Short mmCIF file of C-alpha atoms and ligand atoms in Angstrom, two decimals:
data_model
loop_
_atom_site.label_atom_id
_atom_site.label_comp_id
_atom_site.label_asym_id
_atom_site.label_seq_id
_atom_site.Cartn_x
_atom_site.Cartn_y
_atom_site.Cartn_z
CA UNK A 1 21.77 3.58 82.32
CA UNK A 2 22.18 0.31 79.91
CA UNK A 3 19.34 1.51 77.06
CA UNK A 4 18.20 -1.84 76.14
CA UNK A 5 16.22 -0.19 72.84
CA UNK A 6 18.68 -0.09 69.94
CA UNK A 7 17.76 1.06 66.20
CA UNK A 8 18.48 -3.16 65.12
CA UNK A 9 16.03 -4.31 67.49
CA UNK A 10 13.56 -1.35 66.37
CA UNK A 11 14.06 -2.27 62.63
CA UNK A 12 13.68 -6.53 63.60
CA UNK A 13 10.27 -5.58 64.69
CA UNK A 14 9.51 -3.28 62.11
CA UNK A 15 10.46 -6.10 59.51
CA UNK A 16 7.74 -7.88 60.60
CA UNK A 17 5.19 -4.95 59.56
CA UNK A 18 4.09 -5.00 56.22
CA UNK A 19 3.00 -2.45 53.38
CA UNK A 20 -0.42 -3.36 53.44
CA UNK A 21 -0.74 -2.83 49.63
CA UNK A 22 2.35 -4.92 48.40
CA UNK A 23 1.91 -7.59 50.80
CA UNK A 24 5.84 -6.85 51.88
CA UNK A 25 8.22 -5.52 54.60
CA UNK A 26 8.30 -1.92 54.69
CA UNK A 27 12.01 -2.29 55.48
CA UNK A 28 12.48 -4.52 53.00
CA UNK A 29 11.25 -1.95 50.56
CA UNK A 30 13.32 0.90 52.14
CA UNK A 31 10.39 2.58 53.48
CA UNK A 32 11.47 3.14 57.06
CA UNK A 33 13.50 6.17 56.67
CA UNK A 34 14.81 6.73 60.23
CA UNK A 35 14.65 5.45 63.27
CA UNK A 36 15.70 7.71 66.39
CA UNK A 37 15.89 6.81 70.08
CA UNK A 38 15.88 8.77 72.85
CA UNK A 39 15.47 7.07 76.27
CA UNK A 40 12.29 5.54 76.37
CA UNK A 41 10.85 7.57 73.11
CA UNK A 42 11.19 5.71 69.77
CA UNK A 43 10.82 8.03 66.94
CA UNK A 44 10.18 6.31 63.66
CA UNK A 45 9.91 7.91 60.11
CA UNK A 46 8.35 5.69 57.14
CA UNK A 47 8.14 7.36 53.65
CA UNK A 48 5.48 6.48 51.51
CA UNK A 49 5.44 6.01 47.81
CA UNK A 50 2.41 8.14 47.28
CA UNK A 51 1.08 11.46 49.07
CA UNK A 52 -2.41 11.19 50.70
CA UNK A 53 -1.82 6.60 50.75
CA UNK A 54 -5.20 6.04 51.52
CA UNK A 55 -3.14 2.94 53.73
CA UNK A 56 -1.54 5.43 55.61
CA UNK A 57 -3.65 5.10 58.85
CA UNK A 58 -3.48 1.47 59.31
CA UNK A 59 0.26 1.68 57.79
CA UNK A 60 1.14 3.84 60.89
CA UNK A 61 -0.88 2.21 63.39
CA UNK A 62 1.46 -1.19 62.70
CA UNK A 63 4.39 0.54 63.00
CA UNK A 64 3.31 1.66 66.56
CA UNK A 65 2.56 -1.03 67.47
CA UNK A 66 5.18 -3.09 66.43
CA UNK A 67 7.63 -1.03 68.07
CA UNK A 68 5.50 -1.05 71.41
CA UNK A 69 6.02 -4.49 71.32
CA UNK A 70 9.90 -3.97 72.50
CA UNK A 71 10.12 -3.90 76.56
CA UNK A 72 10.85 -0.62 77.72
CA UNK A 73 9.42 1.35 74.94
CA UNK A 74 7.30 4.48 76.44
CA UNK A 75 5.87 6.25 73.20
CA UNK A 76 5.87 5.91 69.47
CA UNK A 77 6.06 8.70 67.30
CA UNK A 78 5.21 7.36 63.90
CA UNK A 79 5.70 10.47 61.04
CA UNK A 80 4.45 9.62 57.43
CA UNK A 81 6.32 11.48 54.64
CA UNK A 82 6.36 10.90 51.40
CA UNK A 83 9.02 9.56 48.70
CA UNK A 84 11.82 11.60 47.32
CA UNK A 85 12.60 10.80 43.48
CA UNK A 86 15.77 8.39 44.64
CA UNK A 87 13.44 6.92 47.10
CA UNK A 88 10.84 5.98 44.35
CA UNK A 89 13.48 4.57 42.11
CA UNK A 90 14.87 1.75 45.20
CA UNK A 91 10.94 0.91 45.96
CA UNK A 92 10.40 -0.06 42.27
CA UNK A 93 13.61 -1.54 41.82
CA UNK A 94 12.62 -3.88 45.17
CA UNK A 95 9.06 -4.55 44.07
CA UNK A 96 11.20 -5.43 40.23
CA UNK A 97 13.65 -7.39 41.92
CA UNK A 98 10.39 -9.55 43.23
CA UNK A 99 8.32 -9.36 40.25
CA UNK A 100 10.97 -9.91 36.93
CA UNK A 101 8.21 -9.73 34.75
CA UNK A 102 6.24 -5.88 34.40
CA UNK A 103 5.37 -5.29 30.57
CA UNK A 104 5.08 -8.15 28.22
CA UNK A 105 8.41 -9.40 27.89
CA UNK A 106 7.66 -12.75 29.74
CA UNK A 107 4.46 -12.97 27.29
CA UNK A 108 4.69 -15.75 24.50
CA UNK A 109 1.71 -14.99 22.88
CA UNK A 110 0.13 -11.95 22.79
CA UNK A 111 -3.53 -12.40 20.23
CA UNK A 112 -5.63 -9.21 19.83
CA UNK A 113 -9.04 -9.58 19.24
CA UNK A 114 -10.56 -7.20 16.62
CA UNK A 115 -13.57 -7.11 14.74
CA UNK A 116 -14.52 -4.45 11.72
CA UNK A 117 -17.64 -2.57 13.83
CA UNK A 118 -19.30 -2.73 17.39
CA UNK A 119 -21.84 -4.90 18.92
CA UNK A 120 -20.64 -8.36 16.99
CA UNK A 121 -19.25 -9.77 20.29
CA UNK A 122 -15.49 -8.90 19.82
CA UNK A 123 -15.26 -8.37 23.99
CA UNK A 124 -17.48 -11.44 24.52
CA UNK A 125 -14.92 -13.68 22.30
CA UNK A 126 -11.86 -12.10 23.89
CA UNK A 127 -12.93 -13.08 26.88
CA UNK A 128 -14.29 -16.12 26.64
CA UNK A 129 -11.06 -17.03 24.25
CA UNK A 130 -9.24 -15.88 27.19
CA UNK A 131 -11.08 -18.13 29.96
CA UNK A 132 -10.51 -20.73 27.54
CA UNK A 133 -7.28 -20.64 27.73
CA UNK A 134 -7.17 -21.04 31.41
CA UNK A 135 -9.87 -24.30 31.28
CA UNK A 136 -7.10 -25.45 28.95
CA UNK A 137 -4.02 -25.32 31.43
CA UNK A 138 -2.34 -21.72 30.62
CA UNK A 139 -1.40 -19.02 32.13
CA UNK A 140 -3.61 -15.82 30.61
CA UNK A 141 -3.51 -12.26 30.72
CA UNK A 142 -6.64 -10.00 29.24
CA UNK A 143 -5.97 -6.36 28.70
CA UNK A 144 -9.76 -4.63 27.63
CA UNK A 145 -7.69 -1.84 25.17
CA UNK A 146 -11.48 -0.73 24.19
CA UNK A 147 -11.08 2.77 25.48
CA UNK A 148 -13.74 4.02 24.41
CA UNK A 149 -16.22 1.31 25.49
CA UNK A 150 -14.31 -1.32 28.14
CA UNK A 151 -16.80 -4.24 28.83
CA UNK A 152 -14.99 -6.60 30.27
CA UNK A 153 -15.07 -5.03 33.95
CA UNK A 154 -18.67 -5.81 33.45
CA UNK A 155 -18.74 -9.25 31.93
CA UNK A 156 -16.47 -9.96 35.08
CA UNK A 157 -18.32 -8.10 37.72
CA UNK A 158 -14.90 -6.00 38.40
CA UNK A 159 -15.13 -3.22 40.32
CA UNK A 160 -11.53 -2.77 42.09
CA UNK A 161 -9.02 -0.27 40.17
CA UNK A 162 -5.83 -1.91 39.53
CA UNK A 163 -3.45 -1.09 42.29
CA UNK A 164 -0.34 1.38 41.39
CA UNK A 165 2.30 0.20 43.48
CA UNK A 166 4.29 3.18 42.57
CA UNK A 167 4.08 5.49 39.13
CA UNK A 168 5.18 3.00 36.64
CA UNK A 169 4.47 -0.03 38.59
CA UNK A 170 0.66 -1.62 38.36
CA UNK A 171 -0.95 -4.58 39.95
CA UNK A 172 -3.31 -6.21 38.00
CA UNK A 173 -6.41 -7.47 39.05
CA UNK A 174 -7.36 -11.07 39.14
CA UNK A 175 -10.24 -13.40 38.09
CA UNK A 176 -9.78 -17.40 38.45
CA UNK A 177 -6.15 -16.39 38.43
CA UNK A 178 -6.24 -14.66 35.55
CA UNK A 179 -4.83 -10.87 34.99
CA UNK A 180 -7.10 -8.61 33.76
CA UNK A 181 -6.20 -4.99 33.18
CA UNK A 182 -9.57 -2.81 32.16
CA UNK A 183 -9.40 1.08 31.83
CA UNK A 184 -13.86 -0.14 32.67
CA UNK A 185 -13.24 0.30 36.49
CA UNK A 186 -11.52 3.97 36.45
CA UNK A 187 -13.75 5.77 33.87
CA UNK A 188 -17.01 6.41 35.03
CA UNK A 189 -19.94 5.12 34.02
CA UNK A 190 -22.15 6.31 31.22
CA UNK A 191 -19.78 8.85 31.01
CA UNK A 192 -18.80 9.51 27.21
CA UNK A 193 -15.13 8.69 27.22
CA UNK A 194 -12.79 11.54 25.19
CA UNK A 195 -9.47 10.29 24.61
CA UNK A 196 -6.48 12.88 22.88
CA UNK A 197 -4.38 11.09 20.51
CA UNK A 198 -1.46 10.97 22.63
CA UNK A 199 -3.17 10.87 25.97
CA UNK A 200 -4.55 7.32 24.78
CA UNK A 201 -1.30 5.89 23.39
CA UNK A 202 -0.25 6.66 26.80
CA UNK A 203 -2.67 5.35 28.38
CA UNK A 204 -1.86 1.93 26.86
CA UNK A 205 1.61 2.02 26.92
CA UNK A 206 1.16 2.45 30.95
CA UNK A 207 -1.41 -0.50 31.15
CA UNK A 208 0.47 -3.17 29.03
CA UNK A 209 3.93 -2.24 29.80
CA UNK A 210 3.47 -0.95 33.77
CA UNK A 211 1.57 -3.61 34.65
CA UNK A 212 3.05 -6.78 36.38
CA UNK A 213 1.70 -9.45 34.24
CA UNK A 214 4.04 -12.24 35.43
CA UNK A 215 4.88 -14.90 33.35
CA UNK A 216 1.97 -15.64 30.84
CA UNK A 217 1.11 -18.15 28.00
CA UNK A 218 -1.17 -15.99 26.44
CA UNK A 219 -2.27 -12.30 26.82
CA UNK A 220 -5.65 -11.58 25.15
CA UNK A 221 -5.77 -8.04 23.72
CA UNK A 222 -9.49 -6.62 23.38
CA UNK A 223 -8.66 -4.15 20.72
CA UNK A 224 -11.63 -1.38 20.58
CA UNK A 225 -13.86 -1.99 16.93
CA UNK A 226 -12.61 -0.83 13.59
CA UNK A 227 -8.88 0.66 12.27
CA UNK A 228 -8.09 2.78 15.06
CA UNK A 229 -5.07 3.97 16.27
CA UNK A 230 -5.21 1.42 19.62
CA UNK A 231 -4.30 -1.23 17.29
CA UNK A 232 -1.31 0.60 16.27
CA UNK A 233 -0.27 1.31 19.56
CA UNK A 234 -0.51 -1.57 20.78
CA UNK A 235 2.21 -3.28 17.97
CA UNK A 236 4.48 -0.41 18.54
CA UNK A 237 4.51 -1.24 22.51
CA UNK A 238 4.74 -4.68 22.00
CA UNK A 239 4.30 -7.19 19.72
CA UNK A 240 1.41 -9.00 18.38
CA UNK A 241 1.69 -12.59 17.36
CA UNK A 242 -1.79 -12.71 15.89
CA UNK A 243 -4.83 -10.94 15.40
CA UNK A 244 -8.51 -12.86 15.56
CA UNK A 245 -11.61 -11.08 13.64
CA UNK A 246 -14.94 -11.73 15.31
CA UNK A 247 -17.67 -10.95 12.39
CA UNK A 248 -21.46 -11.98 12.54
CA UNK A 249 -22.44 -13.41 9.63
CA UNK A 250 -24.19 -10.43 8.10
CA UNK A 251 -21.98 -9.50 4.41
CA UNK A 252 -21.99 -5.85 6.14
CA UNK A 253 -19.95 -7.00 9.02
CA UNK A 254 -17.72 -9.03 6.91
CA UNK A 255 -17.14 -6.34 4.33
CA UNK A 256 -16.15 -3.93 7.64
CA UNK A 257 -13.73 -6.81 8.82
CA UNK A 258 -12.02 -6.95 5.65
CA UNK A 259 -10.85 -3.55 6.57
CA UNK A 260 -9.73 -4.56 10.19
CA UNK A 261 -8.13 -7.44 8.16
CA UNK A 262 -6.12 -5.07 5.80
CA UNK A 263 -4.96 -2.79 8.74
CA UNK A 264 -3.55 -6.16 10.68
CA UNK A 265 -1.84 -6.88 7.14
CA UNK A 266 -0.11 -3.71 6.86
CA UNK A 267 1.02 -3.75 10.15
CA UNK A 268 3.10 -7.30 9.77
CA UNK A 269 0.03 -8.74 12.43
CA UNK A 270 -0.27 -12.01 11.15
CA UNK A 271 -4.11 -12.91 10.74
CA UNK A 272 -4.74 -16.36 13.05
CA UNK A 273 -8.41 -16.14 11.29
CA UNK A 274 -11.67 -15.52 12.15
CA UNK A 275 -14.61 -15.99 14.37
CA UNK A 276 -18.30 -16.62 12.71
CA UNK A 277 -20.51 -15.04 16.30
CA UNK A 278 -24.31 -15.13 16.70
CA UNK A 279 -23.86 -17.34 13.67
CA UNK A 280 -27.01 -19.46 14.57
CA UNK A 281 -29.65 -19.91 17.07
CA UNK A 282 -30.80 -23.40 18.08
CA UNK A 283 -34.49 -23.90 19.11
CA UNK A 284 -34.72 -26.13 22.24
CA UNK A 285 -38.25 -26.84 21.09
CA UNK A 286 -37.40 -27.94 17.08
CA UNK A 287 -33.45 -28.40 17.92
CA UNK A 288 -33.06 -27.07 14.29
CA UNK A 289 -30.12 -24.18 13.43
CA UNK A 290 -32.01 -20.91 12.79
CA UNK A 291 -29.18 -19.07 10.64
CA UNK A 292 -30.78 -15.61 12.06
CA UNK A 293 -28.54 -13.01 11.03
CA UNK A 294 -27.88 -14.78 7.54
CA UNK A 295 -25.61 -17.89 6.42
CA UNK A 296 -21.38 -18.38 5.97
CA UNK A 297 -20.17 -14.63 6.60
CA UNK A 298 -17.19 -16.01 7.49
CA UNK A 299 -16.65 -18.79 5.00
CA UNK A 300 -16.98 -15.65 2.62
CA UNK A 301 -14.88 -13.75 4.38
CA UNK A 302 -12.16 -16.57 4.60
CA UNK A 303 -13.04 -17.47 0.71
CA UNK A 304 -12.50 -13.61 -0.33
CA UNK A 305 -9.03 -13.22 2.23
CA UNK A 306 -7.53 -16.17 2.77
CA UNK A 307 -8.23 -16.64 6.05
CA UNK A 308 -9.25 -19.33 8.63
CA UNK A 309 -12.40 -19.84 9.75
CA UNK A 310 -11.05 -20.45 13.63
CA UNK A 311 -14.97 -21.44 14.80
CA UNK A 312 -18.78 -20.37 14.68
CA UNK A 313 -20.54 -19.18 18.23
CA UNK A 314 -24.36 -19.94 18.47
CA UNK A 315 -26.54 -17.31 19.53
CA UNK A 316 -26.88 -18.13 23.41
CA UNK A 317 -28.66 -17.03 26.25
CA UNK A 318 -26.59 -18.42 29.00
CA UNK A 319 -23.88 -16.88 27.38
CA UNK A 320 -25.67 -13.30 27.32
CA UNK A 321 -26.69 -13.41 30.85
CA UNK A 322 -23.76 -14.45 32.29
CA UNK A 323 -22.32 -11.58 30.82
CA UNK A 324 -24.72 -9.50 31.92
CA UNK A 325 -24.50 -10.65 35.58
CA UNK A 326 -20.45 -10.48 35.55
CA UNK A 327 -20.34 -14.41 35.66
CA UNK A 328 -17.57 -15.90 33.82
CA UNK A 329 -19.33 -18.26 31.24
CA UNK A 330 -16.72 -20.95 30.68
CA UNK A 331 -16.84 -21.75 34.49
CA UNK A 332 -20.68 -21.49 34.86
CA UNK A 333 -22.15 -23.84 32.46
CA UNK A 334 -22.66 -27.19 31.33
CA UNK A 335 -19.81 -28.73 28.94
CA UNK A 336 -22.70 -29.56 26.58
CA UNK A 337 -23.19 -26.08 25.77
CA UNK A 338 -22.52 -25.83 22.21
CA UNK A 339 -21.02 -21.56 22.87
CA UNK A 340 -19.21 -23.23 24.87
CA UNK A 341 -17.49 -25.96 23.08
CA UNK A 342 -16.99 -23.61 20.32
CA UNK A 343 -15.19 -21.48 22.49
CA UNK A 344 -12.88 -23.82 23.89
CA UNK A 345 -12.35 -25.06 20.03
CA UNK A 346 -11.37 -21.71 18.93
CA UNK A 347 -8.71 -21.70 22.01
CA UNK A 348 -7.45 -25.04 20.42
CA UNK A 349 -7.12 -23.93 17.03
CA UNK A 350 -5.29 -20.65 17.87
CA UNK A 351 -2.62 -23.58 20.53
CA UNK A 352 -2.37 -25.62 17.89
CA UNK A 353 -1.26 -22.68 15.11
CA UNK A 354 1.45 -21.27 17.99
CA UNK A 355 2.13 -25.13 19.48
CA UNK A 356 1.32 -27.74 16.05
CA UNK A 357 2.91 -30.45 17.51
CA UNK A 358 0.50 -30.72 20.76
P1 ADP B 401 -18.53 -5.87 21.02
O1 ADP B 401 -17.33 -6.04 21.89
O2 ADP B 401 -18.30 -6.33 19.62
O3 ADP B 401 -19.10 -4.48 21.07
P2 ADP B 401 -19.91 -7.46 23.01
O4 ADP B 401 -19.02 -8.62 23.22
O5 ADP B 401 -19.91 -6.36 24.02
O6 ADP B 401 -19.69 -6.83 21.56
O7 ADP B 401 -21.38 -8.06 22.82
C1 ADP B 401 -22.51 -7.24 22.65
C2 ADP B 401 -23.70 -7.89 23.35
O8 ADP B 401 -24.03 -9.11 22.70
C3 ADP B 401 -23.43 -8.26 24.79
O9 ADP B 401 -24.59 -8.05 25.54
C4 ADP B 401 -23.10 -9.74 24.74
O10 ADP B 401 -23.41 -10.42 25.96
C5 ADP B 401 -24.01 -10.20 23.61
N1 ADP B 401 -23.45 -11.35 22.88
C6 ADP B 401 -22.27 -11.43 22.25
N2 ADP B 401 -22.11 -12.64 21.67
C7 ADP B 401 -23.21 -13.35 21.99
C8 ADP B 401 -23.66 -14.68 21.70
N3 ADP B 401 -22.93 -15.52 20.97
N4 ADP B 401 -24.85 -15.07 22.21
C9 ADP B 401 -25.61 -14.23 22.93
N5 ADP B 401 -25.27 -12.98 23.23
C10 ADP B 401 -24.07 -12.53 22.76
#
């Protein structure tokens, strides 16, 4: 008798089912592996990129149903294997072919954000630098590179993981249509973090050059504190247009910047200049500047190295407790903030050194 199921009309419906992960046809991306027919019985075999897909289950259940779909159609068996090396190599080139733009090649400014010790609000001008950036028009990337104390999964509330599409393929996640890439959402925490030298440089090399950042104007780098060997990585990988130092205005924190300055230097980073944080508190009551934590650290700073002095933040609360509650700042307050024009002014000074005539 005329068999009116044929493999094409099993594969037309299957091209409707999608990986639920990449958001694409799993025929498309050469995940249907076979398709056998016998009579009424459709036997269908879909490979997966990763053993134990915790998408598996709803993965299969499409499939059987799409193909119950066809008239005539008596059972579905649906068997879930696994990629072979070739296999892998076709997915990513697919997922490639769709996104040009993994690792930092489509980048045309990539700023790290350093500062000379912890606790002076390096994270908390990286972001907020970075969320500038998008209030001002551009596309942005942040990568948090502080491996041993990521913040920025909890300045933005993050808890996803970033989703690997296949070994050397990552999705970032997304905030206000920013990437973000934080190692904060896989390590536990509290957990002290230990890092082997080579394990780490690793580590970065898969989140900055894995990752499909797309097309960006600027990625943010949130370096971890000091002259570590992050930093270094991270110019090997790829390259670093400029480096911003966030000091407080305490001589301490400037002399430790210095340092952070020097390691830029030798490196060939070119220093964009540096950030003044915490560098006042003003009283609502008196509305007078309470220089808190000491007076022009980073006029000294930019006196002693020839640097810029690319803004001063105030001391602010709002700006603390968004933070703290995973809001992102720049979108949550009033445009009479003065953190907050600061902010965006330190965005404008680093566009206008990369873009002078806008
Ligand atoms: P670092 O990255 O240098 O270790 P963080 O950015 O994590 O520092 O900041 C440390 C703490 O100080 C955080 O709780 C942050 O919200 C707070 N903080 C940073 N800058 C400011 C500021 N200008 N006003 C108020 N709180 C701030």
């Amino acid at each position: 008798m005329f068999n009116s199921i044929t493999k094409e009309r099993v594969f037309r419906v299957l091209e409707q089912v999608m990986d639920p992960e990449v958001g694409r046809s799993i025929v498309e991306l050469n995940m249907v592996r076979s398709v056998e027919i016998e009579n009424s019985r459709v036997s269908v075999e879909i490979a997966l990129t990763v053993r134990g897909c915790p998408l598996a289950k709803t993965l299969e259940e499409d499939v059987r149903l799409a193909v119950q779909t066809i008239p005539g159609v008596s059972e579905v068996i649906v068997k879930m294997g696994t990629m072979g090396p070739e296999e892998l190599q076709r997915f990513v080139g697919q997922i490639k072919a769709r996104h040009p733009q993994a690792g930092t090649e489509h980048t045309r400014h990539i700023v790290a954000v350093g500062s000379g010790k912890g606790g002076v609000g390096k994270s908390t001008i990286a972001l907020n630098l970075a969320l500038s950036f998008l209030k001002l028009g551009k596309k942005v990337g942040l990568f948090d590179a502080d491996i041993w104390g990521p913040s920025i999964a909890k300045m933005l509330n993050l808890r996803d993981m970033p989703t690997a599409l296949a070994d050397n393929l990552i999705e970032p996640l997304e905030v206000f249509q920013m990437k973000v890439m934080t190692f904060g959402t896989i390590l536990r925490e509290n957990q002290p973090v230990i890092w082997r030298g080579p394990m780490a440089h690793k580590a970065i090399e898969q989140f900055l050059l894995d990752t499909l950042w797309g097309e960006l104007d600027y990625l943010i780098v949130d370096l971890p504190p000091g002259t570590g060997d992050v930093a270094i990585s991270v110019s090997q990988l790829a390259r670093i247009d400029g480096a911003v130092l966030v000091t407080t205005p305490q001589e301490v924190a400037a002399l430790d910047v210095r340092k952070a300055i020097n390691m830029f230097r030798s490196m060939g980073v070119r220093i964009l200049g540096v950030v003044e944080n915490m560098a006042y508190f003003r009283c609502s009551r008196c509305l007078e500047k309470h220089f808190i934590f000491g007076k022009n650290g980073a006029q000294t700073l930019s006196d002693l190295e020839h640097v810029p002095v690319l803004g001063q933040v105030p001391l602010d609360i709002t700006l603390m407790e968004a933070e703290d509650k995973g809001f992102p700042f720049m979108f949550n307050v009033s445009e009479n903030n003065e953190a907050y024009s600061a902010l965006l002014n330190i965005a404008r000074n680093i566009y206008q050194i990369f873009e002078p005539t806008h």
